[in-house]
Amino acid sequence: MCISERLASLLDCCSHFLSLKKLHALAFVSGFGNSAFLTSKLFHSYAKLGIVPDSRWVLNGYANLKQLKIGFDGLTVTFCLKSCVASGRFEFGRRVHGDCFKFNLNSNCYAGSSIIGFYSKFGELEGACKVFEEITNKDIVAYTSMITAYAKFGDSCAYGAFGVAYRMQEQGLSPNRVTLTSLLCTATKLGALQEGRAIHGYAIRRGIGILDEIFETSLMDMYRKCGNVEMAASVFSKMNPGEVGSWNSLMVAYLHNGQDLEAFELFRLMISRKILPDLLTLSNAILSCANLKFLLQGRRIHGYMIRMGIEPDLVASTALVDLFSKFDAIKARKMFDRLGKKDAIIYNVMMSGYLENELFGEVINLFLELVDMRINPNLASFLNLISAVSSLRDVKLARSVHGYILRHELIMNVEIANQIINTYSKCGYILYAKEVFNRMRYRDLVSWTTMIMCHVHHGQSDVAIILFRLMQSGNLKPDSINLISLLQALSQLGCLSSVKEVHCFIYRFFHGSEFSANNALITTYAKCGRIDMARSLFEQMTELSVASCNAMIAAYGMHGNYIEALELFHKMKPGKVRPDEITFTSILTACSHSGLVEEGLQVFRIMVEEYAIVPCEVHYNCIVDLLSRAGKLTEAYNLVKSMPSTKNSAALSALLSGCRLYGGTEIGETVANQMLKLELPNSGSYALVSNLFAEGGRWDEVAKIRAMTKDKVMTNTAGYSLIELDKHSI
């Protein structure tokens, strides 16, 4: 037997890649490199192992086989087309297609299926369809190839895959596992849940894909992309997943659905099953820890990556920066700076971390760095930037950002426009906000709500109500936030009849189930003087929340019904509704206005000792006001000195008022001098100090204070009273 025949027999039985490469090299050094016979054998051997070697050798070998007409069959065409795809040689692949016409292989199922795959991988769906129609006797492979070709396209033309599947069944051919997997891929890309469920049902009836992890993972991916996480979890529960891909698929499904705790628990279950996580698993686990603010668990996962020598990619690094930015902005920034390659997403994550830590200046600096790095900012980048400017209340910065967006001809997305309106409103420039609002081509519910709240906050409640009516004329249905902003406007106007109209609207369209709107109604009725209607609405609520109880306690306090306020507070304690910081603020305010010193101090002790709530500035203000109104000036002054911040103007003003009322001259003068050092912008504080000095006959000090107020820009909150007469507020 000659060498070429021995090599051919060895190639026929070769089943290992390294052995095949050695045989290929041996054929080359033995002078058989251009042998058409051995080239054909090598093509078959490589194809059998699913390996595509150097494309130049494949294409040269193909040309040799074609010329000599030896071994030129469907397998040779398939192998050459795979090489064309791997090397990106579309034109050569088209010439191979032309050769198939010459050698009458175009109608061959095997060759035709390969040509369909070639065209689909280069995005030529039309060419794939023509080849498919030219195949005379289509088998399951040809149909599956065409379905796979359609599945590569995510637009509406991908629905053609289902049409091909129907044609296949009409021809009496039953889909196999590969066919169903391709159809699932199509359903996944289109978000076609109904078709995906039908494929799942067919697979169950025919017993296809049972204990097949690849098929079941495709099922999970389909349900995840279609938003049905419950079904994805159900498929997973029936599996015995040994591959990490199945676990990753369900983890991603949970994360996309906002079920971060379920994602983290799945990770723990995976570790307990001794399944080795990959980088994607670890990235998802860190992301779930970041969302749940599980710093300790996140650091443990990071430590595991370091010990195992797993180098984080950009996705994992982004998750780590997100985790640490929620707890330690400095450490997160160090990790961020160490990264070589950065994209807009990781910049956005770092900016969000700065926002959460109220480092608004750093957000602006980071955005400028992003632009300097020639990275295109996306929607999230601009939203983070505008949020920072809004928190700083800097109108010059707001105008600069707005101008940047307009100068660079960026799309004024409705979300960006809403944020800019909100920023101008917070900066006190309502005319700029109106200008942006009026130029919007499309306004969503958030746009209208933001503009309504803008007018409410600036005391223009009548304009807010007009805007609400204009919104309704555009067939936009209000939500709870929109209705709350309207109720705030009506409470400012004291328009009871309009409040009743809103109440009827909530009942008709939401069947009274909008708890946040009902809570706002309680407050509005109380502000309009109808405590009886507020109480009636509260008593009709089927399910009480802490917000509902807070609204009712505040309403009682507003009307001096301190006994009812305390009774409701004591009813909350043993029940399911746990009082929060706002509850104690409302009840302490009621006690302060009613002069209930002992009760107020007892409530304060309950807050600290029973509920472990750390008192904030507002709670201290209530107690100082309570003690000052009762003439306990020494206790009030000692409390002021023990407060975390000594720059609390509200507490000092309350104590100063008590000093004037009860003649506490010594404490009053100390407090007055302390207030003068604060240089408060409120004219009321200076009036209090001036009156105290005037009552003590210290006219020189009075003159100094008056001169001081003339040199400063003072704010004065105007008071107003409203009554309703013939459905009009006066």
XYZ file of C-alpha atoms in Angstrom:
730
model
C 0.000 0.000 0.000
C 1.445 3.401 -1.029
C 1.816 6.341 1.392
C -1.181 8.262 0.021
C -3.468 5.235 0.485
C -2.176 4.722 4.059
C -2.778 8.408 4.826
C -6.295 8.129 3.362
C -7.162 5.093 5.531
C -5.761 6.844 8.622
C -7.827 9.937 7.835
C -10.977 7.814 7.562
C -10.571 6.543 11.128
C -9.125 9.737 12.648
C -11.315 11.186 15.442
C -8.927 13.544 17.252
C -7.997 17.091 16.216
C -4.276 16.858 17.089
C -3.946 13.559 15.238
C -5.670 15.099 12.215
C -3.235 18.055 12.208
C -0.264 15.630 12.345
C -1.668 13.642 9.420
C -2.241 16.872 7.481
C 1.375 17.941 8.136
C 2.657 14.482 7.161
C 0.749 14.663 3.870
C 2.286 18.075 3.189
C 5.922 17.067 3.928
C 5.451 13.822 1.987
C 4.694 15.821 -1.168
C 0.952 15.132 -1.231
C -0.090 18.666 -0.261
C -1.717 19.259 -3.659
C -3.199 15.769 -4.006
C -6.900 16.160 -4.899
C -7.645 12.747 -3.435
C -6.060 13.547 -0.026
C -7.459 17.089 -0.052
C -10.971 15.640 -0.389
C -10.262 13.220 2.461
C -8.909 16.058 4.633
C -12.031 18.139 3.900
C -14.230 15.272 5.058
C -12.140 14.664 8.182
C -12.141 18.331 9.216
C -15.897 18.575 8.525
C -16.527 15.451 10.614
C -14.791 17.094 13.599
C -16.534 20.454 12.976
C -13.217 22.310 12.475
C -12.442 24.941 9.814
C -8.639 25.230 9.238
C -6.731 28.028 7.453
C -9.076 29.571 4.873
C -6.370 29.998 2.185
C -5.637 26.251 2.178
C -9.395 25.458 2.067
C -10.076 27.825 -0.848
C -7.019 26.649 -2.808
C -7.997 23.028 -2.188
C -11.562 23.757 -3.306
C -10.310 25.288 -6.572
C -8.136 22.207 -7.174
C -11.033 19.786 -6.543
C -13.341 21.780 -8.810
C -10.812 21.807 -11.620
C -10.123 18.070 -11.409
C -13.793 17.224 -10.616
C -12.643 14.893 -7.843
C -14.576 14.696 -4.562
C -16.628 17.727 -5.555
C -19.866 17.024 -3.635
C -22.248 18.643 -1.135
C -19.858 18.127 1.779
C -17.034 19.909 -0.059
C -19.348 22.846 -0.843
C -20.484 23.001 2.790
C -16.928 22.947 4.095
C -15.815 25.693 1.700
C -18.812 27.893 2.543
C -18.034 27.586 6.257
C -14.508 28.762 5.528
C -15.893 31.718 3.528
C -18.061 32.720 6.503
C -15.136 32.364 8.958
C -12.853 34.503 6.784
C -15.557 36.990 5.676
C -15.168 36.165 1.950
C -18.666 36.821 0.621
C -17.763 37.128 -3.060
C -15.862 33.816 -3.072
C -18.908 32.202 -1.428
C -21.106 33.551 -4.214
C -18.766 31.958 -6.761
C -19.158 28.653 -4.893
C -22.935 29.103 -5.222
C -22.429 29.603 -8.977
C -20.364 26.429 -9.152
C -23.251 24.537 -7.570
C -25.385 25.496 -10.594
C -22.749 24.131 -12.977
C -22.431 20.851 -11.108
C -26.206 20.557 -10.509
C -25.801 20.722 -6.707
C -28.091 23.715 -6.202
C -31.192 21.574 -5.756
C -29.349 19.149 -3.462
C -30.719 19.404 0.099
C -27.336 19.179 1.798
C -25.587 21.729 -0.412
C -28.682 23.943 -0.610
C -28.976 24.059 3.192
C -25.322 25.126 3.425
C -25.855 27.916 0.867
C -28.917 29.126 2.836
C -26.765 29.247 5.979
C -24.021 31.121 4.099
C -26.375 33.852 2.856
C -28.130 34.244 6.229
C -24.829 34.700 8.082
C -23.948 37.563 5.742
C -27.403 39.128 6.287
C -28.651 38.272 2.782
C -32.128 36.943 3.579
C -33.380 37.396 0.015
C -30.582 35.214 -1.378
C -31.315 32.530 1.236
C -35.023 32.532 0.266
C -34.208 32.087 -3.446
C -31.943 29.122 -2.744
C -34.588 27.567 -0.457
C -37.243 27.763 -3.200
C -34.843 26.155 -5.740
C -34.435 23.002 -3.623
C -36.717 20.384 -5.219
C -37.126 17.812 -2.462
C -36.865 19.748 0.784
C -36.039 17.712 3.874
C -36.001 18.627 7.568
C -32.439 20.014 7.267
C -33.427 22.453 4.496
C -36.501 23.677 6.398
C -34.494 24.045 9.606
C -31.772 25.996 7.768
C -34.392 28.425 6.423
C -36.015 28.805 9.856
C -32.566 29.492 11.350
C -31.950 32.099 8.616
C -35.159 33.931 9.536
C -34.326 33.626 13.242
C -31.172 35.731 12.734
C -33.326 38.756 11.930
C -35.081 40.542 14.821
C -37.536 42.668 12.845
C -40.961 41.731 11.514
C -39.514 39.595 8.677
C -38.435 37.076 11.330
C -42.091 36.005 11.532
C -41.350 34.216 8.245
C -39.742 31.474 10.343
C -43.179 30.475 11.628
C -44.514 30.454 8.049
C -41.734 28.060 7.010
C -42.573 25.826 10.001
C -46.236 25.659 8.904
C -45.167 24.730 5.343
C -42.926 21.999 6.737
C -45.813 20.473 8.695
C -48.034 20.655 5.606
C -45.411 18.538 3.807
C -45.752 15.912 6.541
C -42.377 16.687 8.134
C -42.173 16.929 11.934
C -39.854 19.485 13.556
C -36.922 18.076 15.478
C -35.026 19.552 18.458
C -32.850 21.794 16.262
C -35.915 23.119 14.406
C -37.739 23.922 17.647
C -34.632 25.569 19.107
C -34.438 27.867 16.041
C -38.143 28.669 16.359
C -37.628 29.488 20.034
C -34.784 31.815 19.036
C -37.191 33.595 16.670
C -39.858 33.919 19.368
C -37.209 35.248 21.757
C -36.060 37.979 19.360
C -39.627 39.012 18.526
C -40.902 38.800 22.105
C -43.627 36.512 20.719
C -44.879 34.859 23.904
C -47.923 33.196 22.323
C -45.837 31.477 19.622
C -43.194 30.561 22.201
C -45.794 28.893 24.427
C -47.131 26.978 21.409
C -43.616 25.662 20.645
C -43.213 24.664 24.300
C -46.541 22.818 24.235
C -45.615 20.998 20.998
C -42.282 19.925 22.505
C -44.051 18.527 25.589
C -46.597 16.603 23.478
C -43.885 15.104 21.240
C -41.437 14.468 24.080
C -38.781 16.681 22.468
C -36.163 18.402 24.591
C -36.824 16.455 27.791
C -33.646 16.491 29.910
C -31.984 18.422 27.071
C -30.292 21.334 28.842
C -29.599 23.346 25.673
C -33.240 23.201 24.567
C -34.561 23.946 28.057
C -32.160 26.896 28.409
C -33.529 28.236 25.098
C -37.023 27.905 26.564
C -35.965 29.873 29.647
C -34.394 32.587 27.472
C -37.619 32.881 25.471
C -39.778 33.289 28.586
C -37.262 35.746 30.077
C -37.214 37.978 26.988
C -41.016 37.830 26.809
C -41.270 38.997 30.436
C -42.716 35.764 31.870
C -40.211 35.078 34.651
C -42.578 32.674 36.437
C -42.585 30.283 33.455
C -38.802 30.573 33.124
C -38.484 29.587 36.790
C -40.982 26.750 36.243
C -38.886 25.328 33.368
C -35.762 25.631 35.509
C -37.398 23.817 38.442
C -38.057 20.769 36.245
C -34.445 20.668 35.032
C -31.397 19.080 36.570
C -29.060 21.878 35.479
C -25.418 20.990 35.435
C -24.266 23.693 33.025
C -23.672 27.209 34.335
C -25.520 28.720 31.328
C -28.916 27.575 32.635
C -28.309 29.221 36.004
C -27.127 32.409 34.328
C -30.243 32.550 32.169
C -32.587 32.478 35.180
C -30.405 34.900 37.160
C -30.570 37.416 34.303
C -34.350 36.896 34.121
C -34.719 37.709 37.816
C -32.463 40.789 37.547
C -34.314 42.170 34.519
C -37.588 41.723 36.384
C -36.306 43.572 39.449
C -36.253 40.377 41.559
C -32.780 40.943 42.953
C -33.281 38.845 46.087
C -34.410 35.842 44.013
C -31.323 36.256 41.803
C -29.040 36.283 44.832
C -30.756 33.258 46.406
C -30.371 31.395 43.088
C -26.643 32.170 43.174
C -26.416 30.750 46.705
C -28.287 27.612 45.608
C -25.907 27.225 42.679
C -22.871 27.417 44.959
C -24.448 24.886 47.349
C -24.838 22.486 44.371
C -21.050 22.709 43.777
C -21.524 24.268 40.320
C -18.545 26.438 39.407
C -19.658 30.002 38.532
C -18.237 31.775 35.493
C -17.547 35.498 35.095
C -21.137 36.225 33.973
C -22.516 34.461 37.067
C -20.259 36.473 39.370
C -21.128 39.725 37.583
C -24.861 39.038 38.008
C -24.388 38.087 41.669
C -22.478 41.324 42.381
C -25.177 43.321 40.566
C -27.876 41.739 42.748
C -25.815 42.602 45.853
C -25.489 46.204 44.614
C -29.240 46.527 44.110
C -29.952 44.928 47.497
C -27.139 46.904 49.168
C -25.570 43.664 50.418
C -22.054 45.063 50.852
C -20.640 42.143 52.870
C -21.861 39.489 50.425
C -20.651 41.545 47.468
C -17.196 41.909 48.992
C -17.043 38.146 49.563
C -17.769 37.511 45.875
C -15.111 40.063 44.932
C -12.664 38.306 47.274
C -13.459 34.965 45.620
C -12.643 36.475 42.214
C -9.293 37.756 43.508
C -8.388 34.392 45.121
C -9.302 32.452 41.982
C -7.382 34.868 39.757
C -10.516 35.806 37.801
C -9.871 39.104 36.033
C -13.118 41.123 35.883
C -14.234 42.296 32.454
C -16.012 45.611 31.874
C -19.405 44.145 32.890
C -18.067 42.755 36.171
C -16.117 45.958 36.856
C -19.280 47.997 36.294
C -21.153 45.821 38.792
C -18.335 46.228 41.357
C -18.265 50.032 40.938
C -22.060 50.050 41.326
C -21.790 48.018 44.553
C -19.076 50.107 46.203
C -20.496 53.466 45.071
C -23.555 52.837 47.251
C -21.376 52.620 50.380
C -17.994 54.196 49.726
C -17.731 56.660 46.841
C -13.948 57.035 47.347
C -13.277 53.276 47.016
C -15.612 53.077 44.036
C -13.728 55.951 42.370
C -10.364 54.247 42.972
C -11.684 51.095 41.307
C -13.135 53.207 38.496
C -9.803 55.001 37.906
C -7.887 51.698 37.745
C -9.941 50.532 34.772
C -8.193 50.791 31.429
C -11.165 50.638 29.085
C -14.325 52.527 30.022
C -17.679 53.024 28.310
C -20.679 55.286 28.900
C -22.376 52.658 31.105
C -19.641 52.568 33.749
C -19.478 56.372 33.745
C -23.247 56.422 34.348
C -22.909 53.968 37.236
C -20.211 56.105 38.869
C -22.315 59.242 38.346
C -25.333 57.519 39.943
C -23.141 56.610 42.931
C -22.107 60.239 43.345
C -25.759 61.296 43.129
C -26.698 58.812 45.848
C -23.926 60.218 48.059
C -25.024 63.812 47.238
C -21.655 64.642 45.620
C -23.288 66.675 42.885
C -20.150 68.571 41.852
C -18.355 65.268 41.184
C -21.190 64.218 38.866
C -20.581 67.301 36.727
C -16.801 66.737 36.710
C -17.276 63.107 35.691
C -19.579 64.093 32.827
C -16.940 66.543 31.574
C -14.330 63.755 31.788
C -16.621 61.470 29.769
C -16.869 64.105 27.012
C -13.082 64.730 27.087
C -12.513 60.981 26.598
C -14.601 61.259 23.393
C -17.173 58.810 24.726
C -20.655 59.640 23.499
C -22.944 60.341 26.484
C -26.268 58.507 26.350
C -29.683 59.250 27.826
C -28.700 58.051 31.318
C -25.602 60.304 31.251
C -27.688 63.407 30.600
C -30.320 62.430 33.179
C -27.606 62.012 35.834
C -26.066 65.373 34.897
C -29.393 67.223 34.979
C -30.300 65.592 38.325
C -27.027 66.897 39.809
C -27.653 70.423 38.476
C -31.233 70.255 39.783
C -30.006 69.354 43.277
C -27.471 72.205 43.190
C -30.254 74.622 42.133
C -27.761 76.449 39.935
C -29.632 78.139 37.087
C -26.415 79.074 35.227
C -25.351 75.442 35.131
C -28.878 74.444 34.095
C -28.778 76.912 31.186
C -25.323 75.633 30.198
C -26.488 71.995 30.103
C -29.640 72.962 28.219
C -27.535 74.926 25.718
C -25.083 72.010 25.313
C -27.950 69.713 24.338
C -29.318 72.227 21.828
C -25.893 73.175 20.356
C -24.939 69.574 19.687
C -28.324 68.951 18.053
C -29.032 66.110 20.461
C -32.528 64.704 20.496
C -34.570 66.466 23.168
C -35.894 63.233 24.616
C -39.108 63.644 26.619
C -37.318 62.361 29.752
C -34.558 64.957 29.364
C -37.103 67.723 28.744
C -39.031 66.703 31.886
C -35.833 66.823 33.942
C -34.932 70.267 32.566
C -38.413 71.580 33.437
C -38.024 70.211 36.957
C -34.554 71.784 37.270
C -35.731 75.233 36.189
C -38.644 74.920 38.625
C -36.312 74.087 41.531
C -34.086 77.032 40.563
C -37.135 79.309 40.731
C -37.192 80.161 37.006
C -40.732 79.223 36.020
C -40.580 81.145 32.715
C -37.679 78.972 31.495
C -39.633 75.871 32.498
C -42.663 77.120 30.525
C -40.468 77.748 27.484
C -39.183 74.165 27.450
C -42.682 72.781 28.061
C -44.245 74.810 25.242
C -41.579 73.667 22.742
C -42.076 69.960 23.445
C -43.535 68.123 20.457
C -44.733 65.265 22.615
C -45.716 65.527 26.254
C -46.291 62.484 28.421
C -48.047 62.339 31.783
C -44.785 63.101 33.611
C -44.376 66.303 31.547
C -47.798 67.592 32.576
C -47.364 66.530 36.216
C -43.945 68.220 36.416
C -45.363 71.452 34.992
C -48.386 71.348 37.310
C -46.126 70.807 40.351
C -43.912 73.659 39.139
C -46.859 76.085 39.316
C -48.066 74.664 42.632
C -44.641 75.163 44.254
C -44.559 78.756 43.018
C -48.017 79.569 44.378
C -49.722 79.646 40.983
C -52.358 77.046 41.758
C -54.941 78.588 39.426
C -52.574 78.026 36.456
C -51.919 74.473 37.694
C -55.646 73.700 37.528
C -55.869 75.135 33.980
C -52.953 72.895 32.944
C -54.705 69.856 34.404
C -57.819 70.605 32.325
C -55.699 71.060 29.185
C -54.054 67.689 29.909
C -57.452 66.008 30.143
C -58.502 67.530 26.807
C -55.543 65.660 25.269
C -57.065 62.320 26.406
C -54.335 61.637 28.966
C -55.606 59.712 31.954
C -54.181 61.073 35.229
C -52.391 58.788 37.661
C -52.084 59.079 41.440
C -49.059 61.438 41.332
C -50.855 63.728 38.891
C -53.955 63.806 41.101
C -51.869 64.526 44.214
C -50.325 67.570 42.481
C -53.841 68.743 41.544
C -55.060 68.293 45.135
C -52.119 70.351 46.393
C -53.194 73.159 44.059
C -56.802 72.919 45.258
C -55.727 72.934 48.918
C -53.838 76.182 48.290
C -56.954 77.704 46.742
C -59.304 76.247 49.371
C -61.680 75.185 46.604
C -63.788 72.537 48.362
C -66.232 71.907 45.491
C -63.347 71.079 43.125
C -61.837 68.765 45.762
C -65.133 66.859 45.852
C -65.024 66.564 42.048
C -61.536 65.049 42.240
C -62.768 62.689 44.975
C -65.567 61.479 42.663
C -63.069 61.068 39.806
C -60.807 58.888 41.973
C -63.766 56.776 43.047
C -65.062 56.311 39.467
C -61.792 55.519 37.734
C -59.774 53.877 40.500
C -62.643 52.485 42.615
C -61.056 54.086 45.664
C -57.993 51.821 45.403
C -55.463 54.632 44.889
C -54.219 54.835 48.479
C -51.719 57.643 47.865
C -54.436 59.810 46.266
C -56.810 59.010 49.156
C -54.153 60.110 51.648
C -53.756 63.372 49.740
C -57.545 63.783 49.838
C -57.510 63.490 53.648
C -54.908 66.267 53.863
C -56.772 68.440 51.344
C -60.128 68.103 53.118
C -58.411 69.050 56.379
C -56.791 72.116 54.787
C -60.190 73.140 53.387
C -61.638 72.997 56.916
C -63.611 69.740 56.534
C -62.081 67.496 59.168
C -65.350 65.528 59.227
C -64.950 64.544 55.559
C -61.293 63.674 56.126
C -62.283 61.404 59.047
C -65.100 59.810 57.013
C -62.710 58.984 54.142
C -60.148 57.578 56.576
C -62.735 55.336 58.267
C -63.925 54.000 54.877
C -60.451 52.740 53.956
C -60.386 48.949 53.843
C -56.630 48.715 54.304
C -54.732 51.168 56.463
C -51.111 52.083 55.871
C -48.683 54.187 57.864
C -49.095 56.966 55.253
C -52.881 56.985 55.788
C -52.491 57.191 59.570
C -49.881 59.942 59.207
C -52.228 61.980 57.006
C -55.088 61.628 59.530
C -52.899 62.460 62.550
C -51.602 65.549 60.723
C -55.207 66.529 59.894
C -56.215 66.209 63.566
C -53.194 68.282 64.586
C -54.086 70.936 62.006
C -57.515 71.355 63.633
C -56.332 71.119 67.233
C -57.960 67.729 67.793
C -55.015 66.504 69.843
C -57.017 63.883 71.757
C -58.080 62.134 68.523
C -54.504 62.399 67.200
C -53.108 60.691 70.311
C -55.848 58.034 70.249
C -55.025 57.141 66.641
C -51.307 57.027 67.468
C -51.895 54.623 70.373
C -54.081 52.441 68.112
C -51.179 52.117 65.665
C -48.739 50.793 68.279
C -50.219 47.314 68.898
C -51.495 46.932 65.313
C -49.833 45.957 62.067
C -49.119 49.571 61.119
C -45.752 50.578 62.538
C -45.241 54.321 63.158
C -42.357 55.955 61.257
C -40.467 59.268 61.483
C -43.326 61.194 59.844
C -45.842 59.749 62.338
C -43.832 61.095 65.250
C -43.367 64.469 63.547
C -47.146 64.801 63.146
C -47.977 63.714 66.716
C -45.259 65.893 68.261
C -46.524 68.880 66.263
C -50.051 68.232 67.541
C -48.786 68.023 71.137
C -46.775 71.224 70.688
C -49.712 73.227 69.350
C -51.971 71.911 72.117
C -49.497 72.474 74.974
C -49.382 68.782 75.947
C -45.894 68.796 77.441
C -45.900 65.450 79.273
C -47.629 63.647 76.423
C -45.181 65.099 73.889
C -42.127 64.109 75.945
C -43.569 60.615 76.415
C -44.085 60.261 72.643
C -40.481 61.406 72.085
C -39.221 58.740 74.546
C -41.350 56.074 72.832
C -39.848 57.047 69.477
C -36.279 56.692 70.738
C -36.607 53.764 73.147
C -39.340 51.542 71.650
C -38.874 52.193 67.933
C -35.137 53.008 67.903
C -35.735 55.986 65.613
C -32.892 58.502 65.688
C -34.436 61.968 66.173
C -33.933 64.311 63.240
C -33.926 68.113 63.178
C -37.715 68.325 62.797
C -38.301 66.173 65.909
C -35.964 68.369 67.967
C -37.737 71.463 66.665
C -41.094 70.090 67.857
C -39.793 69.403 71.374
C -38.066 72.807 71.631
C -41.304 74.467 70.468
C -43.312 72.350 72.954
C -41.080 73.308 75.919
C -40.845 76.961 74.863
C -44.627 77.338 74.542
C -44.987 75.849 78.070
C -42.404 78.279 79.518
C -39.789 75.582 80.206
C -37.055 77.753 78.733
C -34.074 76.199 80.546
C -35.003 72.681 79.395
C -35.562 73.968 75.853
C -32.186 75.769 75.830
C -30.366 72.677 77.154
C -31.985 70.613 74.392
C -30.865 73.140 71.749
C -27.276 72.909 73.045
C -27.379 69.092 72.903
C -28.693 68.973 69.315
C -26.381 67.563 66.599
C -26.493 70.878 64.714
C -26.442 74.257 66.459
C -27.405 76.041 63.226
C -31.080 75.128 63.501
C -32.940 78.370 62.850
C -36.404 76.875 63.484
C -35.470 75.651 66.977
C -33.763 78.957 67.852
C -36.779 80.941 66.606
C -39.166 78.799 68.701
C -36.995 79.278 71.804
C -36.712 83.031 71.177
C -40.496 83.314 70.889
C -40.816 81.534 74.253
C -38.276 83.912 75.800
C -40.308 86.916 74.619
C -43.518 85.400 75.918
C -42.209 84.382 79.363
C -39.543 87.071 79.854
C -36.476 84.864 79.614
C -34.162 87.787 78.922
C -30.816 86.124 79.634
C -31.470 83.027 77.514
C -33.185 85.178 74.906
C -30.138 87.416 74.444
C -27.837 84.394 74.144
C -30.096 82.840 71.524
C -30.485 86.182 69.714
C -26.717 86.633 69.415
C -26.416 83.059 68.157
C -29.057 83.717 65.489
C -27.290 86.884 64.335
C -24.078 84.878 63.814
C -25.955 82.489 61.499
C -26.813 85.387 59.108
C -30.172 83.871 58.212
C -31.903 85.079 55.024
C -35.374 85.037 56.621
C -36.614 88.484 57.738
C -38.842 86.892 60.416
C -35.804 85.764 62.433
C -34.378 89.301 62.502
C -37.784 90.711 63.494
C -37.865 88.348 66.493
C -34.388 89.419 67.636
C -35.202 93.099 67.060
C -38.416 92.865 69.103
C -36.623 91.121 71.967
C -33.965 93.845 72.158
C -36.635 96.566 71.882
C -38.549 95.117 74.836
C -35.313 95.222 76.841
C -34.724 98.844 75.880
C -31.565 98.086 73.887
C -32.281 100.520 71.066
C -28.716 100.644 69.779
C -28.893 96.912 69.047
C -32.289 97.410 67.356
C -30.793 100.064 65.074
C -27.887 97.759 64.150
C -30.262 94.921 63.246
C -32.414 97.192 61.095
C -29.305 98.469 59.304
C -28.182 94.864 58.840
C -31.470 93.848 57.219
C -31.285 96.724 54.745
C -27.925 95.462 53.453
C -29.192 91.880 52.978
C -31.615 90.333 50.532
C -34.402 89.141 52.808
C -37.166 86.643 52.082
C -40.580 87.012 53.623
C -43.132 84.230 53.401
C -46.515 85.793 52.800
C -49.500 84.385 54.616
C -52.977 84.103 53.154
C -56.488 83.053 54.144
C -59.094 81.550 51.842
C -62.799 80.897 52.089
C -65.125 79.480 49.442
C -68.239 81.428 48.478
C -70.530 80.264 45.671
C -67.869 77.780 44.517
C -65.271 80.561 44.237
C -62.268 80.979 46.510
C -61.818 84.436 48.080
